Amino acid sequence: MKALKLFIAAAAAAGISAAFAVNAYAEADIITVKVDNETVEFDQNPVIVDPGYTMVPIRAVFEKAGAVVDWDQETQTASISKGDYTVTIKYGDSAMYKNGERIELDSPAIIENNRTLIPVRAIAEAMDYAVTWDGHHSMVLVSTTGKPYRPYAFLKLGFRTLEDASELYLKGTGVSGSADLDGDGVPENITFSTADESTLNSTQVFTVNGIDYTAGLGSVTSAYSIAVVDLCETDGTKEIVMTENGDVLTAHFYHYNSGILTPITDGSYPATITYAQQLLISGKGTETNQRNNIDCGYMLSDLTGTCFTDIMVTGGIYMYSEENGSYVVSLNNMKDISTIYGRNLYKTYNDKMLYNIIYTGSYTPGGYREVEGGTIDESALEHFIILDGYIDPEDKRYIELYLQLDDGSTAVIKPYAA
């Protein structure tokens, strides 16, 4: 659980830092700023200064937030006041003063076309607002409540699909490849053949260096694909992921060492993860984990709550870790879904996910498991606000989220099951 907390902290840090880092393509785009979901109109557009700080006009942003902004031409100082806050920022100064307290700026205030501009981070620090950078849309999102807007699924930067994360990925009949499974520097030759339930016992599904390991697959009842991934770089070995076919895909996990194939467990039984379209993998090699010295990997399934929407919204994340000398896969669940109510989320990339959706003007928590409704994909969820939600206490993979959509309508979304 400690590792999970570290991961969530790292994820939050990644999201916050992303708010102030400019994507490579953002410089050529027009930067939009929204305050409490309302677009700020500028007569001087935000600009980017070396080494990559986004600078935004003071008056337009803070007046949209309901603050009073004054300018002293003689001292070239802007004064911003709202409620208990009084902030002064002087042109060319490397700091601003909040209720008399000096706060260093990422970059000194500048003047463009008679407008004073400050770094994005200063907006948050000036009045304890929350500021998020949505690099996909070149958009700065300001929340005056202090609860940040979240570019949903921004943690995809720390995860890759099973196929993308694999050193080797095979799907088909009689396909082959090579990968160093046991970390001795010598690649093993691997062959794979698909099989359904009726042909599994008569098919040589999986071989390593010519030796048939099909019988060692244990609880596997069919064969859809095989992948070799590295969930934990510090253990010196790779992990094998065997996926069953079916209405949903089921992944099984194994170690191969000294010619022995060993199932990875969940503590009691062989570990499995079911998914509809995507199983996302995060190992130590990802940017987030490298930054935070987290040794082992994490996995997200598009059927485990709504992991694909936003890590803090989901019901669970699978953690690959070591316990008592053995490696296990465990499901860690978010404890309190109410922490995300009222949160605004923006789509930041094409997730290619489907959701079950039930349009309704009222919400009864937990009342929609048997309601079919329709389906909706992420392209229709450019932005939404989470109003309420529910996690099944007996099966924490099941989550309902009650949303307000951009057109003002309200609806329940829940995990899509084919």
mmCIF file with all atom_site columns, N, CA, C and O in Angstrom, residues 2 62 73 102 104 124 126 129 132 157 173 199 226 233 252 271 301 305 311 313 317 327 348 353 361 369 375 383 409:
data_model
loop_
_atom_site.group_PDB
_atom_site.id
_atom_site.type_symbol
_atom_site.label_atom_id
_atom_site.label_alt_id
_atom_site.label_comp_id
_atom_site.label_asym_id
_atom_site.label_entity_id
_atom_site.label_seq_id
_atom_site.pdbx_PDB_ins_code
_atom_site.Cartn_x
_atom_site.Cartn_y
_atom_site.Cartn_z
_atom_site.occupancy
_atom_site.B_iso_or_equiv
_atom_site.pdbx_formal_charge
_atom_site.auth_seq_id
_atom_site.auth_comp_id
_atom_site.auth_asym_id
_atom_site.auth_atom_id
_atom_site.pdbx_PDB_model_num
ATOM 1   N N  . LYS A 1 2   ? 2.027   1.179   0.648   1.00 0.00 ? 2   LYS A N  1
ATOM 2   C CA . LYS A 1 2   ? 2.923   2.326   0.655   1.00 0.00 ? 2   LYS A CA 1
ATOM 3   C C  . LYS A 1 2   ? 3.344   2.670   -0.759  1.00 0.00 ? 2   LYS A C  1
ATOM 4   O O  . LYS A 1 2   ? 3.389   3.840   -1.151  1.00 0.00 ? 2   LYS A O  1
ATOM 5   N N  . PHE A 1 62  ? -7.319  37.595  -13.747 1.00 0.00 ? 62  PHE A N  1
ATOM 6   C CA . PHE A 1 62  ? -7.791  37.812  -12.380 1.00 0.00 ? 62  PHE A CA 1
ATOM 7   C C  . PHE A 1 62  ? -9.141  38.522  -12.344 1.00 0.00 ? 62  PHE A C  1
ATOM 8   O O  . PHE A 1 62  ? -9.945  38.290  -11.434 1.00 0.00 ? 62  PHE A O  1
ATOM 9   N N  . GLN A 1 73  ? 1.465   53.148  -12.673 1.00 0.00 ? 73  GLN A N  1
ATOM 10  C CA . GLN A 1 73  ? 2.408   53.375  -13.765 1.00 0.00 ? 73  GLN A CA 1
ATOM 11  C C  . GLN A 1 73  ? 3.761   53.850  -13.255 1.00 0.00 ? 73  GLN A C  1
ATOM 12  O O  . GLN A 1 73  ? 4.813   53.482  -13.790 1.00 0.00 ? 73  GLN A O  1
ATOM 13  N N  . ARG A 1 102 ? 7.009   37.270  0.390   1.00 0.00 ? 102 ARG A N  1
ATOM 14  C CA . ARG A 1 102 ? 7.722   37.211  -0.876  1.00 0.00 ? 102 ARG A CA 1
ATOM 15  C C  . ARG A 1 102 ? 7.636   35.787  -1.454  1.00 0.00 ? 102 ARG A C  1
ATOM 16  O O  . ARG A 1 102 ? 7.921   34.800  -0.762  1.00 0.00 ? 102 ARG A O  1
ATOM 17  N N  . GLU A 1 104 ? 8.904   33.654  -4.895  1.00 0.00 ? 104 GLU A N  1
ATOM 18  C CA . GLU A 1 104 ? 9.710   33.695  -6.107  1.00 0.00 ? 104 GLU A CA 1
ATOM 19  C C  . GLU A 1 104 ? 8.893   33.266  -7.324  1.00 0.00 ? 104 GLU A C  1
ATOM 20  O O  . GLU A 1 104 ? 8.066   32.352  -7.254  1.00 0.00 ? 104 GLU A O  1
ATOM 21  N N  . ALA A 1 124 ? -1.736  30.349  -9.546  1.00 0.00 ? 124 ALA A N  1
ATOM 22  C CA . ALA A 1 124 ? -2.087  29.446  -8.457  1.00 0.00 ? 124 ALA A CA 1
ATOM 23  C C  . ALA A 1 124 ? -1.567  29.961  -7.126  1.00 0.00 ? 124 ALA A C  1
ATOM 24  O O  . ALA A 1 124 ? -2.268  29.914  -6.106  1.00 0.00 ? 124 ALA A O  1
ATOM 25  N N  . ALA A 1 126 ? -0.777  33.009  -6.236  1.00 0.00 ? 126 ALA A N  1
ATOM 26  C CA . ALA A 1 126 ? -1.249  34.322  -5.807  1.00 0.00 ? 126 ALA A CA 1
ATOM 27  C C  . ALA A 1 126 ? -2.447  34.230  -4.876  1.00 0.00 ? 126 ALA A C  1
ATOM 28  O O  . ALA A 1 126 ? -2.510  34.922  -3.857  1.00 0.00 ? 126 ALA A O  1
ATOM 29  N N  . TYR A 1 129 ? -5.328  29.386  -6.016  1.00 0.00 ? 129 TYR A N  1
ATOM 30  C CA . TYR A 1 129 ? -6.130  28.749  -7.043  1.00 0.00 ? 129 TYR A CA 1
ATOM 31  C C  . TYR A 1 129 ? -5.439  27.457  -7.473  1.00 0.00 ? 129 TYR A C  1
ATOM 32  O O  . TYR A 1 129 ? -4.271  27.218  -7.154  1.00 0.00 ? 129 TYR A O  1
ATOM 33  N N  . THR A 1 132 ? -4.091  23.980  -14.063 1.00 0.00 ? 132 THR A N  1
ATOM 34  C CA . THR A 1 132 ? -3.721  22.774  -14.797 1.00 0.00 ? 132 THR A CA 1
ATOM 35  C C  . THR A 1 132 ? -3.376  23.149  -16.227 1.00 0.00 ? 132 THR A C  1
ATOM 36  O O  . THR A 1 132 ? -4.055  23.979  -16.834 1.00 0.00 ? 132 THR A O  1
ATOM 37  N N  . LEU A 1 157 ? 0.524   9.009   -20.033 1.00 0.00 ? 157 LEU A N  1
ATOM 38  C CA . LEU A 1 157 ? 1.934   9.284   -20.275 1.00 0.00 ? 157 LEU A CA 1
ATOM 39  C C  . LEU A 1 157 ? 2.821   8.313   -19.513 1.00 0.00 ? 157 LEU A C  1
ATOM 40  O O  . LEU A 1 157 ? 3.940   8.036   -19.911 1.00 0.00 ? 157 LEU A O  1
ATOM 41  N N  . THR A 1 173 ? -1.124  -18.003 -35.399 1.00 0.00 ? 173 THR A N  1
ATOM 42  C CA . THR A 1 173 ? -0.807  -19.423 -35.374 1.00 0.00 ? 173 THR A CA 1
ATOM 43  C C  . THR A 1 173 ? 0.605   -19.658 -35.899 1.00 0.00 ? 173 THR A C  1
ATOM 44  O O  . THR A 1 173 ? 0.948   -19.205 -36.994 1.00 0.00 ? 173 THR A O  1
ATOM 45  N N  . THR A 1 199 ? -9.519  -26.727 -28.618 1.00 0.00 ? 199 THR A N  1
ATOM 46  C CA . THR A 1 199 ? -8.259  -27.173 -29.231 1.00 0.00 ? 199 THR A CA 1
ATOM 47  C C  . THR A 1 199 ? -7.050  -26.991 -28.330 1.00 0.00 ? 199 THR A C  1
ATOM 48  O O  . THR A 1 199 ? -5.950  -27.387 -28.702 1.00 0.00 ? 199 THR A O  1
ATOM 49  N N  . ILE A 1 226 ? 0.488   -13.731 -26.638 1.00 0.00 ? 226 ILE A N  1
ATOM 50  C CA . ILE A 1 226 ? 1.514   -13.808 -25.604 1.00 0.00 ? 226 ILE A CA 1
ATOM 51  C C  . ILE A 1 226 ? 2.380   -12.555 -25.716 1.00 0.00 ? 226 ILE A C  1
ATOM 52  O O  . ILE A 1 226 ? 2.630   -12.047 -26.815 1.00 0.00 ? 226 ILE A O  1
ATOM 53  N N  . GLU A 1 233 ? 12.249  -3.744  -13.355 1.00 0.00 ? 233 GLU A N  1
ATOM 54  C CA . GLU A 1 233 ? 13.600  -3.817  -13.898 1.00 0.00 ? 233 GLU A CA 1
ATOM 55  C C  . GLU A 1 233 ? 14.626  -4.301  -12.886 1.00 0.00 ? 233 GLU A C  1
ATOM 56  O O  . GLU A 1 233 ? 15.677  -4.803  -13.250 1.00 0.00 ? 233 GLU A O  1
ATOM 57  N N  . HIS A 1 252 ? -2.940  -13.686 -17.923 1.00 0.00 ? 252 HIS A N  1
ATOM 58  C CA . HIS A 1 252 ? -2.279  -14.478 -16.890 1.00 0.00 ? 252 HIS A CA 1
ATOM 59  C C  . HIS A 1 252 ? -0.793  -14.127 -16.914 1.00 0.00 ? 252 HIS A C  1
ATOM 60  O O  . HIS A 1 252 ? -0.238  -13.824 -17.973 1.00 0.00 ? 252 HIS A O  1
ATOM 61  N N  . ALA A 1 271 ? -2.527  -15.020 -10.642 1.00 0.00 ? 271 ALA A N  1
ATOM 62  C CA . ALA A 1 271 ? -3.068  -13.673 -10.865 1.00 0.00 ? 271 ALA A CA 1
ATOM 63  C C  . ALA A 1 271 ? -3.640  -13.556 -12.274 1.00 0.00 ? 271 ALA A C  1
ATOM 64  O O  . ALA A 1 271 ? -3.041  -14.029 -13.241 1.00 0.00 ? 271 ALA A O  1
ATOM 65  N N  . SER A 1 301 ? -6.632  -1.851  -16.095 1.00 0.00 ? 301 SER A N  1
ATOM 66  C CA . SER A 1 301 ? -7.548  -2.530  -17.006 1.00 0.00 ? 301 SER A CA 1
ATOM 67  C C  . SER A 1 301 ? -8.723  -1.619  -17.296 1.00 0.00 ? 301 SER A C  1
ATOM 68  O O  . SER A 1 301 ? -9.206  -0.912  -16.414 1.00 0.00 ? 301 SER A O  1
ATOM 69  N N  . GLY A 1 305 ? -13.125 -0.672  -12.791 1.00 0.00 ? 305 GLY A N  1
ATOM 70  C CA . GLY A 1 305 ? -13.664 0.650   -12.550 1.00 0.00 ? 305 GLY A CA 1
ATOM 71  C C  . GLY A 1 305 ? -13.545 1.473   -13.816 1.00 0.00 ? 305 GLY A C  1
ATOM 72  O O  . GLY A 1 305 ? -13.836 1.007   -14.903 1.00 0.00 ? 305 GLY A O  1
ATOM 73  N N  . ILE A 1 311 ? -6.855  8.440   -12.929 1.00 0.00 ? 311 ILE A N  1
ATOM 74  C CA . ILE A 1 311 ? -6.404  7.546   -11.872 1.00 0.00 ? 311 ILE A CA 1
ATOM 75  C C  . ILE A 1 311 ? -7.106  7.818   -10.547 1.00 0.00 ? 311 ILE A C  1
ATOM 76  O O  . ILE A 1 311 ? -7.387  6.909   -9.781  1.00 0.00 ? 311 ILE A O  1
ATOM 77  N N  . VAL A 1 313 ? -10.122 8.794   -10.225 1.00 0.00 ? 313 VAL A N  1
ATOM 78  C CA . VAL A 1 313 ? -11.534 8.483   -10.362 1.00 0.00 ? 313 VAL A CA 1
ATOM 79  C C  . VAL A 1 313 ? -11.764 6.988   -10.218 1.00 0.00 ? 313 VAL A C  1
ATOM 80  O O  . VAL A 1 313 ? -12.822 6.538   -9.834  1.00 0.00 ? 313 VAL A O  1
ATOM 81  N N  . ILE A 1 317 ? -6.138  -0.017  -9.132  1.00 0.00 ? 317 ILE A N  1
ATOM 82  C CA . ILE A 1 317 ? -4.924  -0.116  -9.920  1.00 0.00 ? 317 ILE A CA 1
ATOM 83  C C  . ILE A 1 317 ? -4.213  -1.389  -9.484  1.00 0.00 ? 317 ILE A C  1
ATOM 84  O O  . ILE A 1 317 ? -4.124  -1.687  -8.284  1.00 0.00 ? 317 ILE A O  1
ATOM 85  N N  . TYR A 1 327 ? 6.852   -12.680 -6.123  1.00 0.00 ? 327 TYR A N  1
ATOM 86  C CA . TYR A 1 327 ? 6.222   -11.555 -6.810  1.00 0.00 ? 327 TYR A CA 1
ATOM 87  C C  . TYR A 1 327 ? 4.732   -11.821 -6.969  1.00 0.00 ? 327 TYR A C  1
ATOM 88  O O  . TYR A 1 327 ? 4.311   -12.917 -7.347  1.00 0.00 ? 327 TYR A O  1
ATOM 89  N N  . THR A 1 348 ? -7.732  14.586  -23.048 1.00 0.00 ? 348 THR A N  1
ATOM 90  C CA . THR A 1 348 ? -6.431  15.051  -23.508 1.00 0.00 ? 348 THR A CA 1
ATOM 91  C C  . THR A 1 348 ? -5.828  14.181  -24.595 1.00 0.00 ? 348 THR A C  1
ATOM 92  O O  . THR A 1 348 ? -4.785  14.504  -25.121 1.00 0.00 ? 348 THR A O  1
ATOM 93  N N  . MET A 1 353 ? -11.972 4.337   -25.732 1.00 0.00 ? 353 MET A N  1
ATOM 94  C CA . MET A 1 353 ? -12.727 3.552   -24.770 1.00 0.00 ? 353 MET A CA 1
ATOM 95  C C  . MET A 1 353 ? -14.227 3.745   -24.968 1.00 0.00 ? 353 MET A C  1
ATOM 96  O O  . MET A 1 353 ? -14.674 4.788   -25.410 1.00 0.00 ? 353 MET A O  1
ATOM 97  N N  . GLY A 1 361 ? -32.023 12.610  -15.004 1.00 0.00 ? 361 GLY A N  1
ATOM 98  C CA . GLY A 1 361 ? -32.009 13.892  -14.307 1.00 0.00 ? 361 GLY A CA 1
ATOM 99  C C  . GLY A 1 361 ? -31.810 13.771  -12.819 1.00 0.00 ? 361 GLY A C  1
ATOM 100 O O  . GLY A 1 361 ? -31.647 14.772  -12.122 1.00 0.00 ? 361 GLY A O  1
ATOM 101 N N  . ARG A 1 369 ? -26.636 -0.850  -11.970 1.00 0.00 ? 369 ARG A N  1
ATOM 102 C CA . ARG A 1 369 ? -25.885 -2.031  -12.402 1.00 0.00 ? 369 ARG A CA 1
ATOM 103 C C  . ARG A 1 369 ? -26.681 -2.833  -13.440 1.00 0.00 ? 369 ARG A C  1
ATOM 104 O O  . ARG A 1 369 ? -26.113 -3.339  -14.410 1.00 0.00 ? 369 ARG A O  1
ATOM 105 N N  . THR A 1 375 ? -24.342 3.164   -25.215 1.00 0.00 ? 375 THR A N  1
ATOM 106 C CA . THR A 1 375 ? -22.887 3.255   -25.137 1.00 0.00 ? 375 THR A CA 1
ATOM 107 C C  . THR A 1 375 ? -22.448 4.603   -25.667 1.00 0.00 ? 375 THR A C  1
ATOM 108 O O  . THR A 1 375 ? -23.124 5.222   -26.495 1.00 0.00 ? 375 THR A O  1
ATOM 109 N N  . HIS A 1 383 ? -15.409 17.156  -22.226 1.00 0.00 ? 383 HIS A N  1
ATOM 110 C CA . HIS A 1 383 ? -15.322 17.758  -20.895 1.00 0.00 ? 383 HIS A CA 1
ATOM 111 C C  . HIS A 1 383 ? -16.555 17.342  -20.118 1.00 0.00 ? 383 HIS A C  1
ATOM 112 O O  . HIS A 1 383 ? -17.642 17.221  -20.663 1.00 0.00 ? 383 HIS A O  1
ATOM 113 N N  . SER A 1 409 ? -26.795 18.414  -19.805 1.00 0.00 ? 409 SER A N  1
ATOM 114 C CA . SER A 1 409 ? -27.494 17.187  -19.444 1.00 0.00 ? 409 SER A CA 1
ATOM 115 C C  . SER A 1 409 ? -26.693 16.408  -18.415 1.00 0.00 ? 409 SER A C  1
ATOM 116 O O  . SER A 1 409 ? -25.487 16.613  -18.250 1.00 0.00 ? 409 SER A O  1
#
